[in-house]
N, CA, C and O atoms as a GROMACS GRO file, in nm:
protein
  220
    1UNK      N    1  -1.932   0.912   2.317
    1UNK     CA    2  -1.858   1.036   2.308
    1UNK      C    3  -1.922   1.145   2.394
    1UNK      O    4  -1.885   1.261   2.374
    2UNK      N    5  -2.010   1.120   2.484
    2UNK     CA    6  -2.100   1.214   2.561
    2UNK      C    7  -2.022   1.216   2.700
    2UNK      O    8  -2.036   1.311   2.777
    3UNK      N    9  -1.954   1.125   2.723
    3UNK     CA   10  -1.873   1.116   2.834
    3UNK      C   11  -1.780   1.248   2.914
    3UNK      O   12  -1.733   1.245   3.028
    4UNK      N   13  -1.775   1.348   2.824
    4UNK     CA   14  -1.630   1.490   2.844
    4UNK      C   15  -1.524   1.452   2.791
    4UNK      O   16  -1.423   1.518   2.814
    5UNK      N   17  -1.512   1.314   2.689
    5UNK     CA   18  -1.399   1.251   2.657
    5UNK      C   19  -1.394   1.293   2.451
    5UNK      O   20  -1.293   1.304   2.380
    6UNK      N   21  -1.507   1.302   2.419
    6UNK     CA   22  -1.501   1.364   2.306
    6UNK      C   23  -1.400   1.425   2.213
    6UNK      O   24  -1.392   1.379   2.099
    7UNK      N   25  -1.349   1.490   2.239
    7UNK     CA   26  -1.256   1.544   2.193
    7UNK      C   27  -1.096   1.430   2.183
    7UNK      O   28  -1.027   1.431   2.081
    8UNK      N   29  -1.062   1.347   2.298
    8UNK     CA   30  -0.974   1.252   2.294
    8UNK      C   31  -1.005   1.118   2.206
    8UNK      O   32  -0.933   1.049   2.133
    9UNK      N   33  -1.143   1.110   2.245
    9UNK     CA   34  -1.181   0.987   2.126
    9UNK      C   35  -1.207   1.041   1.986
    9UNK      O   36  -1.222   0.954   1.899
   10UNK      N   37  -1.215   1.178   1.944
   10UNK     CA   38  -1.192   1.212   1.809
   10UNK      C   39  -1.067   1.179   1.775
   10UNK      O   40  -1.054   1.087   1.694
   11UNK      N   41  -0.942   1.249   1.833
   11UNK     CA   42  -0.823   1.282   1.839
   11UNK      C   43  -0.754   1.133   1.805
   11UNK      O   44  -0.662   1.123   1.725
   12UNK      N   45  -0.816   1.007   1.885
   12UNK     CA   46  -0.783   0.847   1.880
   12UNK      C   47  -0.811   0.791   1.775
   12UNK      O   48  -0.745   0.697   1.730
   13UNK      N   49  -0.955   0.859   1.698
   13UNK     CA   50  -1.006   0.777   1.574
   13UNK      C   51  -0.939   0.845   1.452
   13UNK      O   52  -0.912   0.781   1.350
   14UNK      N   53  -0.910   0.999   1.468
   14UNK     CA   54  -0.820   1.016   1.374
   14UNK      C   55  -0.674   0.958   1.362
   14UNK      O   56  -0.626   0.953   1.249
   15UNK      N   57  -0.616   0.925   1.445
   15UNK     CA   58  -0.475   0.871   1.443
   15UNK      C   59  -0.505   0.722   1.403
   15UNK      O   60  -0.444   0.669   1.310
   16UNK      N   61  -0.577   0.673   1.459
   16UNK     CA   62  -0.631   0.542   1.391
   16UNK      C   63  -0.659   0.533   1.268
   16UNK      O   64  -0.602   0.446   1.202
   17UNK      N   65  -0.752   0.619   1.209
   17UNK     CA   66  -0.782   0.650   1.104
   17UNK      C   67  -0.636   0.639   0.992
   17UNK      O   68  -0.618   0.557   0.902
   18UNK      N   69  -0.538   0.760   1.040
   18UNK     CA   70  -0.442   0.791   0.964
   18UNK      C   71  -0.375   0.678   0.993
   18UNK      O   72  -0.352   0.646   0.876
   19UNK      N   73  -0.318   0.579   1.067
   19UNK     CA   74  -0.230   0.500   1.066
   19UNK      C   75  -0.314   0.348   0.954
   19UNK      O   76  -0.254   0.253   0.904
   20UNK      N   77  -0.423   0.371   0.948
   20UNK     CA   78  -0.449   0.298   0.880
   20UNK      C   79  -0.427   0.290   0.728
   20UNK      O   80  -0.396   0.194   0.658
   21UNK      N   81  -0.453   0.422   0.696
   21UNK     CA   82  -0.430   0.478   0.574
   21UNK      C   83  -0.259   0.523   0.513
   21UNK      O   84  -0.231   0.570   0.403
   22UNK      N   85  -0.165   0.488   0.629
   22UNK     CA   86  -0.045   0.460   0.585
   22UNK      C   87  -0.002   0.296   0.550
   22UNK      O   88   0.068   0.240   0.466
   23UNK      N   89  -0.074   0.258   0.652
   23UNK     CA   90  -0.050   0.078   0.678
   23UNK      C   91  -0.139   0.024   0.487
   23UNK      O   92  -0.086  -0.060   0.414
   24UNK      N   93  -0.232   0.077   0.461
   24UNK     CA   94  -0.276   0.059   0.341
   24UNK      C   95  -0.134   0.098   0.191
   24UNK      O   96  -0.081   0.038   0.098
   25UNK      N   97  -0.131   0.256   0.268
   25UNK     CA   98   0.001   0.313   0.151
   25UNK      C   99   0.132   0.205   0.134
   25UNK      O  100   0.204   0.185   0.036
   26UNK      N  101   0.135   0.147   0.263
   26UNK     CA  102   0.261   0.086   0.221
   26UNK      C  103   0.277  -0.054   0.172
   26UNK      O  104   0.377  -0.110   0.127
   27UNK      N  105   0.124  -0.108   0.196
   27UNK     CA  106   0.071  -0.244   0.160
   27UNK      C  107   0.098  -0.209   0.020
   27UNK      O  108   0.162  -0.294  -0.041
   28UNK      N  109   0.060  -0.087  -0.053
   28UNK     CA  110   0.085  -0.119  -0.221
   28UNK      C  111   0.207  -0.099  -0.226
   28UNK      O  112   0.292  -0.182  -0.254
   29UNK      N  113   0.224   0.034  -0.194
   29UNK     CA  114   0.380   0.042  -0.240
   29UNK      C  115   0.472  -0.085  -0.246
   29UNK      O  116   0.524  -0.109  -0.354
   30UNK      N  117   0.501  -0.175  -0.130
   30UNK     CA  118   0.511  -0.284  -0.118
   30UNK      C  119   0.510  -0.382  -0.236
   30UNK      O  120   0.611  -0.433  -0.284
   31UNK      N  121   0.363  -0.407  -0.284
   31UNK     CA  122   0.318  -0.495  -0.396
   31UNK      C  123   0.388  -0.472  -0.519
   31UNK      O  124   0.448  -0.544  -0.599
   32UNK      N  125   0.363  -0.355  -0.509
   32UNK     CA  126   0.429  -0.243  -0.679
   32UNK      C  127   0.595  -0.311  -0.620
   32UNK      O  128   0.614  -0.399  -0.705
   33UNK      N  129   0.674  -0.314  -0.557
   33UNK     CA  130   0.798  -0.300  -0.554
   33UNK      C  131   0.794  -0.469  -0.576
   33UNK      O  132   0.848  -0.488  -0.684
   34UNK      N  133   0.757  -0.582  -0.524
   34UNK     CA  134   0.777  -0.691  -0.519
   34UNK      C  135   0.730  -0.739  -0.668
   34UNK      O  136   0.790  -0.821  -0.736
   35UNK      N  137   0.644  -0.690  -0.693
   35UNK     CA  138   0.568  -0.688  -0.892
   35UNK      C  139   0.703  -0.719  -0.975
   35UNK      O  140   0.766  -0.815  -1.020
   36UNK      N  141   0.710  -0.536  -0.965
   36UNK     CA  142   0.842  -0.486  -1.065
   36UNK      C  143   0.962  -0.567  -1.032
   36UNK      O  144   1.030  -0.625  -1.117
   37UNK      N  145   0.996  -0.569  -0.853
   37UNK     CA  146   1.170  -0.679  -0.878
   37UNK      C  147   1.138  -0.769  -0.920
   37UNK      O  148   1.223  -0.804  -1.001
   38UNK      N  149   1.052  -0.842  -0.916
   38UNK     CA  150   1.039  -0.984  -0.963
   38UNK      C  151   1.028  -1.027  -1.145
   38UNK      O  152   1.066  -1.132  -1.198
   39UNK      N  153   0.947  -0.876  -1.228
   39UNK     CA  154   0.975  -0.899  -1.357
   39UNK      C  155   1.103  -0.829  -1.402
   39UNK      O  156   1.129  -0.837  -1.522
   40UNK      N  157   1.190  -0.758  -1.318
   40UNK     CA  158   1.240  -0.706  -1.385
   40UNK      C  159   1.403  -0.749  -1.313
   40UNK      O  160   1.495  -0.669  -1.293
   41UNK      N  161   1.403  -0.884  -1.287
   41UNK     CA  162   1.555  -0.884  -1.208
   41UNK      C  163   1.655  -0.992  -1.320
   41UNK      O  164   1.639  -1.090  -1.393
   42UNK      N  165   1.768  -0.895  -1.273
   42UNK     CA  166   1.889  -0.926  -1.387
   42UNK      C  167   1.870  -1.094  -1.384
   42UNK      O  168   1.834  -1.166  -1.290
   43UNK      N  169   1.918  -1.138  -1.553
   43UNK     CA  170   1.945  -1.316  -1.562
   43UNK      C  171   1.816  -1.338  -1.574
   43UNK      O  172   1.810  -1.444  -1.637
   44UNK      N  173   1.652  -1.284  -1.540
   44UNK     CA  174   1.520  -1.347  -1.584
   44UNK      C  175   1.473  -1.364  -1.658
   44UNK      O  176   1.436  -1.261  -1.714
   45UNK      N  177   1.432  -1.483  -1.719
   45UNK     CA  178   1.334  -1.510  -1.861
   45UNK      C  179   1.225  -1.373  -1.887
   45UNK      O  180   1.178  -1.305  -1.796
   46UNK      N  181   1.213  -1.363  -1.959
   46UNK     CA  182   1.088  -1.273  -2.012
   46UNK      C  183   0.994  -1.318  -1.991
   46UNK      O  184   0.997  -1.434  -2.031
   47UNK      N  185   0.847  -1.279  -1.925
   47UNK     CA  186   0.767  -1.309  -1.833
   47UNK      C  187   0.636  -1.363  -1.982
   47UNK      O  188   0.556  -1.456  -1.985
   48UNK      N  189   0.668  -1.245  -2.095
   48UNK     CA  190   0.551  -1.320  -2.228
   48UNK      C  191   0.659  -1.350  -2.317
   48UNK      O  192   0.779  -1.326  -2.327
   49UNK      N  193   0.544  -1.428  -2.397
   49UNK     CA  194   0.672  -1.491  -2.541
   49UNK      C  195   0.713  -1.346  -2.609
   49UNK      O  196   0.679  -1.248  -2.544
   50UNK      N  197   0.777  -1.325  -2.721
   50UNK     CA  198   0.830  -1.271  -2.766
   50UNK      C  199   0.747  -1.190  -2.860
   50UNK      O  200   0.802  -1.110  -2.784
   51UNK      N  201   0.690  -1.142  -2.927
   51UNK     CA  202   0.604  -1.096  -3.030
   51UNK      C  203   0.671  -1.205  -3.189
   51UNK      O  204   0.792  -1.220  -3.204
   52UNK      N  205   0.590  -1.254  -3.269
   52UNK     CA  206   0.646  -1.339  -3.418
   52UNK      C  207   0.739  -1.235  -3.513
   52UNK      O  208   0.840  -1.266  -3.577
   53UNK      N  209   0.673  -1.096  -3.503
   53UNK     CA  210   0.814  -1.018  -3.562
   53UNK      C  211   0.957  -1.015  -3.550
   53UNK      O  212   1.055  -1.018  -3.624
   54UNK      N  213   0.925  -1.009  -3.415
   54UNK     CA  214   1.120  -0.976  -3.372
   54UNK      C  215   1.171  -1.097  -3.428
   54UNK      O  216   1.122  -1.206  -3.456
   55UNK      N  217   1.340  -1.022  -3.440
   55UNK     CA  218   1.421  -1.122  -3.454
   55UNK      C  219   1.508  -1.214  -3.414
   55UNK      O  220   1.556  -1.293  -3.495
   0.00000   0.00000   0.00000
C-alpha cells in the first residue's frame, strides 16, 4: 500500500469486504428460506411425532 495506490486498494478491500458480507447475508437468508419451505409445504407429514396428549 506504499505504492501512491493506497487509497484504491483501501477502496478494493472495502468493496470486497462488503460484497462478501452480502454473499454471507444471502447464504442464510437462503438456508432460513429452504429450512422453513421444506417444513412447512402444503400436503407434508409433520416433521416430529405428535405429542401423547393430542387427539
Amino acid at each position: 500500500m506504499e505504492n501512491g495506490h493506497a487509497a484504491r486498494d483501501l477502496r478494493e478491500l472495502r468493496d470486497l469486504l462488503e460484497a462478501w458480507r452480502d454473499a454471507r447475508r444471502t447464504a442464510w437468508q437462503t438456508t432460513i428460506k429452504v429450512v422453513t419451505t421444506a417444513a412447512y409445504r402444503p400436503g407434508s407429514r409433520p416433521r416430529c411425532p405428535a405429542p401423547a396428549w393430542s387427539g
